[in-house]
PDB file of C-alpha atoms in Angstrom:
ATOM      1  CA  MET A   1      61.768  96.215 -72.322  1.00 93.00           C
ATOM      2  CA  LYS A   2      64.425  95.796 -70.234  1.00 95.00           C
ATOM      3  CA  TYR A   3      68.144  94.885 -69.766  1.00 96.00           C
ATOM      4  CA  GLN A   4      70.466  91.865 -67.856  1.00 96.00           C
ATOM      5  CA  ILE A   5      74.051  91.191 -68.156  1.00 95.00           C
ATOM      6  CA  PHE A   6      74.830  88.373 -69.693  1.00 95.00           C
ATOM      7  CA  ASN A   7      74.608  85.338 -67.468  1.00 94.00           C
ATOM      8  CA  PRO A   8      75.053  81.610 -69.236  1.00 93.00           C
ATOM      9  CA  GLU A   9      73.491  80.042 -66.584  1.00 92.00           C
ATOM     10  CA  LYS A  10      70.085  82.013 -66.974  1.00 93.00           C
ATOM     11  CA  HIS A  11      70.503  82.926 -70.939  1.00 95.00           C
ATOM     12  CA  ASP A  12      71.066  80.925 -73.723  1.00 94.00           C
ATOM     13  CA  PRO A  13      74.650  81.016 -74.981  1.00 95.00           C
ATOM     14  CA  GLU A  14      73.660  79.520 -78.362  1.00 95.00           C
ATOM     15  CA  LYS A  15      70.981  82.047 -78.724  1.00 95.00           C
ATOM     16  CA  ILE A  16      73.411  84.914 -77.616  1.00 96.00           C
ATOM     17  CA  ALA A  17      76.098  83.707 -79.848  1.00 95.00           C
ATOM     18  CA  GLN A  18      73.251  83.842 -82.716  1.00 96.00           C
ATOM     19  CA  TYR A  19      73.045  87.515 -82.041  1.00 96.00           C
ATOM     20  CA  VAL A  20      76.728  88.249 -81.930  1.00 94.00           C
ATOM     21  CA  TYR A  21      77.317  86.471 -85.384  1.00 94.00           C
ATOM     22  CA  GLU A  22      74.298  88.713 -87.176  1.00 93.00           C
ATOM     23  CA  VAL A  23      76.649  91.871 -86.333  1.00 90.00           C
ATOM     24  CA  ASP A  24      79.693  90.663 -88.393  1.00 88.00           C
ATOM     25  CA  PHE A  25      78.146  87.354 -89.865  1.00 89.00           C
ATOM     26  CA  ARG A  26      80.297  88.342 -93.204  1.00 84.00           C
ATOM     27  CA  THR A  27      83.746  87.709 -91.384  1.00 85.00           C
ATOM     28  CA  PHE A  28      82.884  85.028 -89.309  1.00 89.00           C
ATOM     29  CA  ASN A  29      81.073  83.015 -91.861  1.00 87.00           C
ATOM     30  CA  LEU A  30      85.113  83.927 -94.038  1.00 81.00           C
ATOM     31  CA  LEU A  31      86.702  82.492 -91.168  1.00 85.00           C
ATOM     32  CA  PHE A  32      84.294  79.748 -89.772  1.00 90.00           C
ATOM     33  CA  LYS A  33      82.979  78.761 -93.404  1.00 89.00           C
ATOM     34  CA  THR A  34      79.227  78.030 -91.746  1.00 93.00           C
ATOM     35  CA  PRO A  35      77.263  79.872 -89.357  1.00 94.00           C
ATOM     36  CA  GLU A  36      76.715  76.903 -87.391  1.00 96.00           C
ATOM     37  CA  LYS A  37      80.199  76.312 -86.554  1.00 94.00           C
ATOM     38  CA  ALA A  38      80.704  80.135 -85.641  1.00 93.00           C
ATOM     39  CA  ILE A  39      77.895  79.991 -83.711  1.00 95.00           C
ATOM     40  CA  LYS A  40      78.891  77.038 -81.534  1.00 94.00           C
ATOM     41  CA  LYS A  41      83.090  78.886 -80.996  1.00 91.00           C
ATOM     42  CA  ILE A  42      81.163  81.755 -79.999  1.00 93.00           C
ATOM     43  CA  SER A  43      78.625  81.025 -77.638  1.00 93.00           C
ATOM     44  CA  LYS A  44      81.897  78.882 -75.809  1.00 91.00           C
ATOM     45  CA  ASN A  45      83.773  81.932 -76.131  1.00 88.00           C
ATOM     46  CA  LEU A  46      80.908  84.269 -74.241  1.00 90.00           C
ATOM     47  CA  LYS A  47      81.368  85.773 -70.205  1.00 87.00           C
ATOM     48  CA  PRO A  48      79.376  87.575 -68.284  1.00 87.00           C
ATOM     49  CA  SER A  49      80.434  91.181 -68.283  1.00 86.00           C
ATOM     50  CA  GLN A  50      78.976  94.498 -67.362  1.00 83.00           C
ATOM     51  CA  THR A  51      78.830  96.065 -70.307  1.00 87.00           C
ATOM     52  CA  PHE A  52      77.456  92.873 -72.438  1.00 92.00           C
ATOM     53  CA  LEU A  53      73.902  93.211 -71.836  1.00 95.00           C
ATOM     54  CA  ILE A  54      70.356  90.706 -73.284  1.00 96.00           C
ATOM     55  CA  ILE A  55      67.109  92.814 -74.530  1.00 97.00           C
ATOM     56  CA  LEU A  56      64.322  91.471 -72.793  1.00 96.00           C
ATOM     57  CA  ASP A  57      60.470  92.064 -73.813  1.00 95.00           C
ATOM     58  CA  ASP A  58      57.954  92.453 -71.426  1.00 94.00           C
ATOM     59  CA  ASN A  59      57.509  88.741 -71.059  1.00 95.00           C
ATOM     60  CA  GLU A  60      61.493  88.005 -70.528  1.00 93.00           C
ATOM     61  CA  ASN A  61      61.830  87.252 -73.778  1.00 94.00           C
ATOM     62  CA  ILE A  62      65.216  87.841 -75.078  1.00 96.00           C
ATOM     63  CA  ILE A  63      64.824  89.843 -77.843  1.00 97.00           C
ATOM     64  CA  GLY A  64      68.414  91.053 -78.365  1.00 97.00           C
ATOM     65  CA  ILE A  65      71.962  92.043 -77.168  1.00 97.00           C
ATOM     66  CA  LEU A  66      73.888  95.059 -76.331  1.00 97.00           C
ATOM     67  CA  GLU A  67      77.721  95.506 -76.342  1.00 93.00           C
ATOM     68  CA  TYR A  68      79.135  99.247 -75.307  1.00 93.00           C
ATOM     69  CA  TYR A  69      82.284 100.453 -73.713  1.00 90.00           C
ATOM     70  CA  MET A  70      82.680 103.500 -71.450  1.00 88.00           C
ATOM     71  CA  ASP A  71      85.862 105.346 -72.172  1.00 76.00           C
ATOM     72  CA  ASN A  72      88.457 102.793 -73.718  1.00 62.00           C
ATOM     73  CA  PHE A  73      87.979  99.087 -74.711  1.00 56.00           C
ATOM     74  CA  PRO A  74      89.025  96.050 -72.177  1.00 55.00           C
ATOM     75  CA  LYS A  75      92.256  95.296 -72.300  1.00 50.00           C
ATOM     76  CA  ASP A  76      91.160  91.293 -72.836  1.00 53.00           C
ATOM     77  CA  PHE A  77      93.881  89.046 -72.936  1.00 44.00           C
ATOM     78  CA  THR A  78      92.266  85.895 -72.145  1.00 50.00           C
ATOM     79  CA  LEU A  79      93.005  82.833 -74.535  1.00 46.00           C
ATOM     80  CA  LYS A  80      90.812  82.494 -77.399  1.00 61.00           C
ATOM     81  CA  SER A  81      91.007  80.377 -80.857  1.00 72.00           C
ATOM     82  CA  LEU A  82      93.275  82.287 -83.269  1.00 70.00           C
ATOM     83  CA  ARG A  83      90.133  82.634 -85.950  1.00 71.00           C
ATOM     84  CA  LEU A  84      88.434  84.918 -82.790  1.00 75.00           C
ATOM     85  CA  LEU A  85      91.886  86.561 -82.475  1.00 72.00           C
ATOM     86  CA  ILE A  86      92.157  87.005 -85.844  1.00 73.00           C
ATOM     87  CA  ILE A  87      88.183  89.188 -85.625  1.00 74.00           C
ATOM     88  CA  ASP A  88      89.832  90.870 -82.824  1.00 75.00           C
ATOM     89  CA  ILE A  89      92.499  92.219 -84.925  1.00 73.00           C
ATOM     90  CA  LEU A  90      90.503  92.970 -87.967  1.00 76.00           C
ATOM     91  CA  ASP A  91      88.222  95.117 -85.399  1.00 75.00           C
ATOM     92  CA  TYR A  92      91.422  96.817 -84.139  1.00 74.00           C
ATOM     93  CA  PHE A  93      91.599  98.568 -87.733  1.00 74.00           C
ATOM     94  CA  THR A  94      88.707  98.815 -89.229  1.00 81.00           C
ATOM     95  CA  LEU A  95      86.246 100.181 -85.703  1.00 82.00           C
ATOM     96  CA  SER A  96      86.377 103.779 -83.622  1.00 86.00           C
ATOM     97  CA  ASP A  97      88.551 105.102 -81.814  1.00 85.00           C
ATOM     98  CA  VAL A  98      87.558 105.040 -78.145  1.00 87.00           C
ATOM     99  CA  LYS A  99      88.745 107.896 -76.411  1.00 89.00           C
ATOM    100  CA  LYS A 100      88.548 109.652 -72.507  1.00 92.00           C
ATOM    101  CA  GLY A 101      84.569 110.632 -72.265  1.00 95.00           C
ATOM    102  CA  ASP A 102      83.035 108.144 -75.203  1.00 95.00           C
ATOM    103  CA  LEU A 103      80.824 105.766 -74.990  1.00 96.00           C
ATOM    104  CA  TYR A 104      80.976 102.896 -77.490  1.00 94.00           C
ATOM    105  CA  ILE A 105      78.207 101.353 -79.187  1.00 96.00           C
ATOM    106  CA  ALA A 106      80.177  97.890 -79.805  1.00 92.00           C
ATOM    107  CA  ASP A 107      76.982  95.848 -81.175  1.00 92.00           C
ATOM    108  CA  ILE A 108      73.548  96.183 -81.118  1.00 95.00           C
ATOM    109  CA  ALA A 109      71.441  93.360 -82.490  1.00 95.00           C
ATOM    110  CA  ILE A 110      67.358  92.635 -82.334  1.00 96.00           C
ATOM    111  CA  ASP A 111      65.803  89.514 -83.371  1.00 96.00           C
ATOM    112  CA  LYS A 112      64.776  89.474 -86.943  1.00 93.00           C
ATOM    113  CA  SER A 113      61.457  89.446 -86.357  1.00 95.00           C
ATOM    114  CA  LEU A 114      61.376  92.498 -85.038  1.00 95.00           C
ATOM    115  CA  ARG A 115      63.376  94.474 -86.783  1.00 91.00           C
ATOM    116  CA  GLY A 116      61.747  97.812 -88.632  1.00 90.00           C
ATOM    117  CA  GLN A 117      59.878  98.237 -84.955  1.00 94.00           C
ATOM    118  CA  GLY A 118      61.509 100.812 -83.344  1.00 94.00           C
ATOM    119  CA  ILE A 119      63.357  98.622 -80.849  1.00 96.00           C
ATOM    120  CA  GLY A 120      67.271  99.025 -81.899  1.00 95.00           C
ATOM    121  CA  SER A 121      66.369 103.039 -82.093  1.00 96.00           C
ATOM    122  CA  LYS A 122      64.535 103.145 -78.566  1.00 97.00           C
ATOM    123  CA  VAL A 123      67.704 100.962 -77.792  1.00 97.00           C
ATOM    124  CA  ILE A 124      70.438 103.227 -78.773  1.00 97.00           C
ATOM    125  CA  GLU A 125      68.281 106.271 -77.918  1.00 97.00           C
ATOM    126  CA  GLU A 126      68.232 104.811 -73.930  1.00 97.00           C
ATOM    127  CA  THR A 127      71.918 104.048 -74.579  1.00 97.00           C
ATOM    128  CA  ILE A 128      72.275 108.316 -75.677  1.00 97.00           C
ATOM    129  CA  GLU A 129      70.644 109.004 -72.667  1.00 97.00           C
ATOM    130  CA  TYR A 130      72.689 106.322 -69.866  1.00 96.00           C
ATOM    131  CA  ALA A 131      76.132 108.479 -72.157  1.00 96.00           C
ATOM    132  CA  LYS A 132      74.398 111.977 -71.109  1.00 97.00           C
ATOM    133  CA  GLU A 133      73.497 111.231 -67.561  1.00 96.00           C
ATOM    134  CA  ASN A 134      77.118 109.626 -66.958  1.00 94.00           C
ATOM    135  CA  ASN A 135      78.217 113.019 -68.504  1.00 96.00           C
ATOM    136  CA  MET A 136      80.352 111.455 -71.699  1.00 96.00           C
ATOM    137  CA  ASN A 137      81.623 113.792 -74.545  1.00 97.00           C
ATOM    138  CA  ARG A 138      80.608 111.912 -77.121  1.00 96.00           C
ATOM    139  CA  VAL A 139      78.464 108.381 -78.002  1.00 97.00           C
ATOM    140  CA  THR A 140      80.583 106.349 -81.099  1.00 97.00           C
ATOM    141  CA  LEU A 141      79.470 102.977 -82.931  1.00 96.00           C
ATOM    142  CA  ASP A 142      80.397 101.510 -86.551  1.00 95.00           C
ATOM    143  CA  ALA A 143      78.327 101.513 -89.551  1.00 94.00           C
ATOM    144  CA  ASP A 144      79.900  98.801 -91.850  1.00 92.00           C
ATOM    145  CA  PHE A 145      79.864  99.272 -95.894  1.00 92.00           C
ATOM    146  CA  LYS A 146      77.528  97.513 -96.606  1.00 89.00           C
ATOM    147  CA  ASN A 147      75.048  97.694 -94.026  1.00 90.00           C
ATOM    148  CA  THR A 148      73.847 101.137 -95.911  1.00 91.00           C
ATOM    149  CA  GLN A 149      70.480 100.575 -93.435  1.00 90.00           C
ATOM    150  CA  ALA A 150      72.127 100.915 -90.485  1.00 91.00           C
ATOM    151  CA  LYS A 151      74.404 103.906 -91.655  1.00 95.00           C
ATOM    152  CA  LYS A 152      70.737 105.865 -92.545  1.00 95.00           C
ATOM    153  CA  LEU A 153      69.048 104.881 -89.241  1.00 94.00           C
ATOM    154  CA  TYR A 154      72.187 105.779 -87.023  1.00 96.00           C
ATOM    155  CA  GLU A 155      72.383 109.575 -89.472  1.00 97.00           C
ATOM    156  CA  LYS A 156      68.424 109.749 -88.314  1.00 96.00           C
ATOM    157  CA  LEU A 157      69.506 109.354 -84.591  1.00 97.00           C
ATOM    158  CA  GLY A 158      71.741 112.651 -84.858  1.00 97.00           C
ATOM    159  CA  PHE A 159      75.297 110.102 -86.229  1.00 98.00           C
ATOM    160  CA  HIS A 160      77.883 111.862 -88.197  1.00 97.00           C
ATOM    161  CA  GLN A 161      80.262 110.179 -89.877  1.00 97.00           C
ATOM    162  CA  TYR A 162      83.464 111.344 -88.838  1.00 96.00           C
ATOM    163  CA  ASN A 163      86.389 108.774 -90.176  1.00 95.00           C
ATOM    164  CA  LYS A 164      86.270 105.536 -92.574  1.00 95.00           C
ATOM    165  CA  LYS A 165      88.464 102.520 -92.021  1.00 94.00           C
ATOM    166  CA  ARG A 166      88.628  99.112 -94.028  1.00 91.00           C
ATOM    167  CA  VAL A 167      91.116  96.350 -94.218  1.00 88.00           C
ATOM    168  CA  LYS A 168      91.532  94.396 -97.060  1.00 86.00           C
ATOM    169  CA  ILE A 169      93.378  91.030 -97.646  1.00 81.00           C
ATOM    170  CA  GLY A 170      93.373  89.722-100.931  1.00 84.00           C
ATOM    171  CA  SER A 171      89.781  89.387-102.108  1.00 82.00           C
ATOM    172  CA  PHE A 172      88.568  90.158 -97.949  1.00 79.00           C
ATOM    173  CA  GLU A 173      87.511  93.634 -97.687  1.00 82.00           C
ATOM    174  CA  ARG A 174      86.001  94.920 -94.365  1.00 84.00           C
ATOM    175  CA  GLY A 175      85.010  98.350 -94.027  1.00 91.00           C
ATOM    176  CA  MET A 176      83.537 100.793 -90.999  1.00 93.00           C
ATOM    177  CA  TYR A 177      81.965 104.417 -91.183  1.00 95.00           C
ATOM    178  CA  ASN A 178      83.307 105.606 -87.617  1.00 96.00           C
ATOM    179  CA  MET A 179      80.178 107.549 -86.605  1.00 97.00           C
ATOM    180  CA  GLU A 180      79.730 110.034 -83.685  1.00 97.00           C
ATOM    181  CA  LEU A 181      76.953 112.112 -82.115  1.00 98.00           C
ATOM    182  CA  LYS A 182      78.502 114.602 -79.712  1.00 97.00           C
ATOM    183  CA  LEU A 183      77.205 115.253 -76.562  1.00 97.00           C
ATOM    184  CA  LYS A 184      79.144 118.343 -75.445  1.00 88.00           C
TER     185      LYS A 184
END
C-alpha cells in the first residue's frame, strides 16, 4: 500500500469524489438530492493538496483516500458552490477542535469491496506513526453518531471520545463523536 498526493490529471476525479461522498453521504444527499449530483459537484471542486492523499494498492489501483491536517485546518477561501459551503459550515459546528500539535484525520474512505480486511486500520496506524515521527501531541478524528462501526474501530485502535457535537436544523441532524489518541 502506498500514498500519492491527489492529482486530477493522474487520478480519476469522479472516482475520488465517490470516496469523499461516502464519508458524509447523508449530508450530501440532503443538499444535492442524488449521489450523482453530489459526486459531480465534489469532483469539480477537488484540488491537489499535500494533505489529500490517494491510497493505492501494490498494483497502483486506487483503493481509498486519506485527508489530514496538522495543527489546524487550512484557510480555504476559494469560491465554491453554496451547497458545499453549507457542508463546510456544518463541519465547523460538529468536527473536532484542532489545536497546535494535533494531527487531524479529516477523511478516510476505503473501497467498499475491500472493507473489513484491515486496510482502514492499517492506514490509521500508519497515520499515527507519522504523527509520532512528527512529534505531534495527539491524533484526532470524528465518528458520525450513525456510524457505530467506525466508532468501534477507532476505539479498538486506542482512540477515546473527548467531546460530542451536533447540529439540528428542522428534521435534519448531524452529530459527531470527537475522538482523540494522545501521543504524549
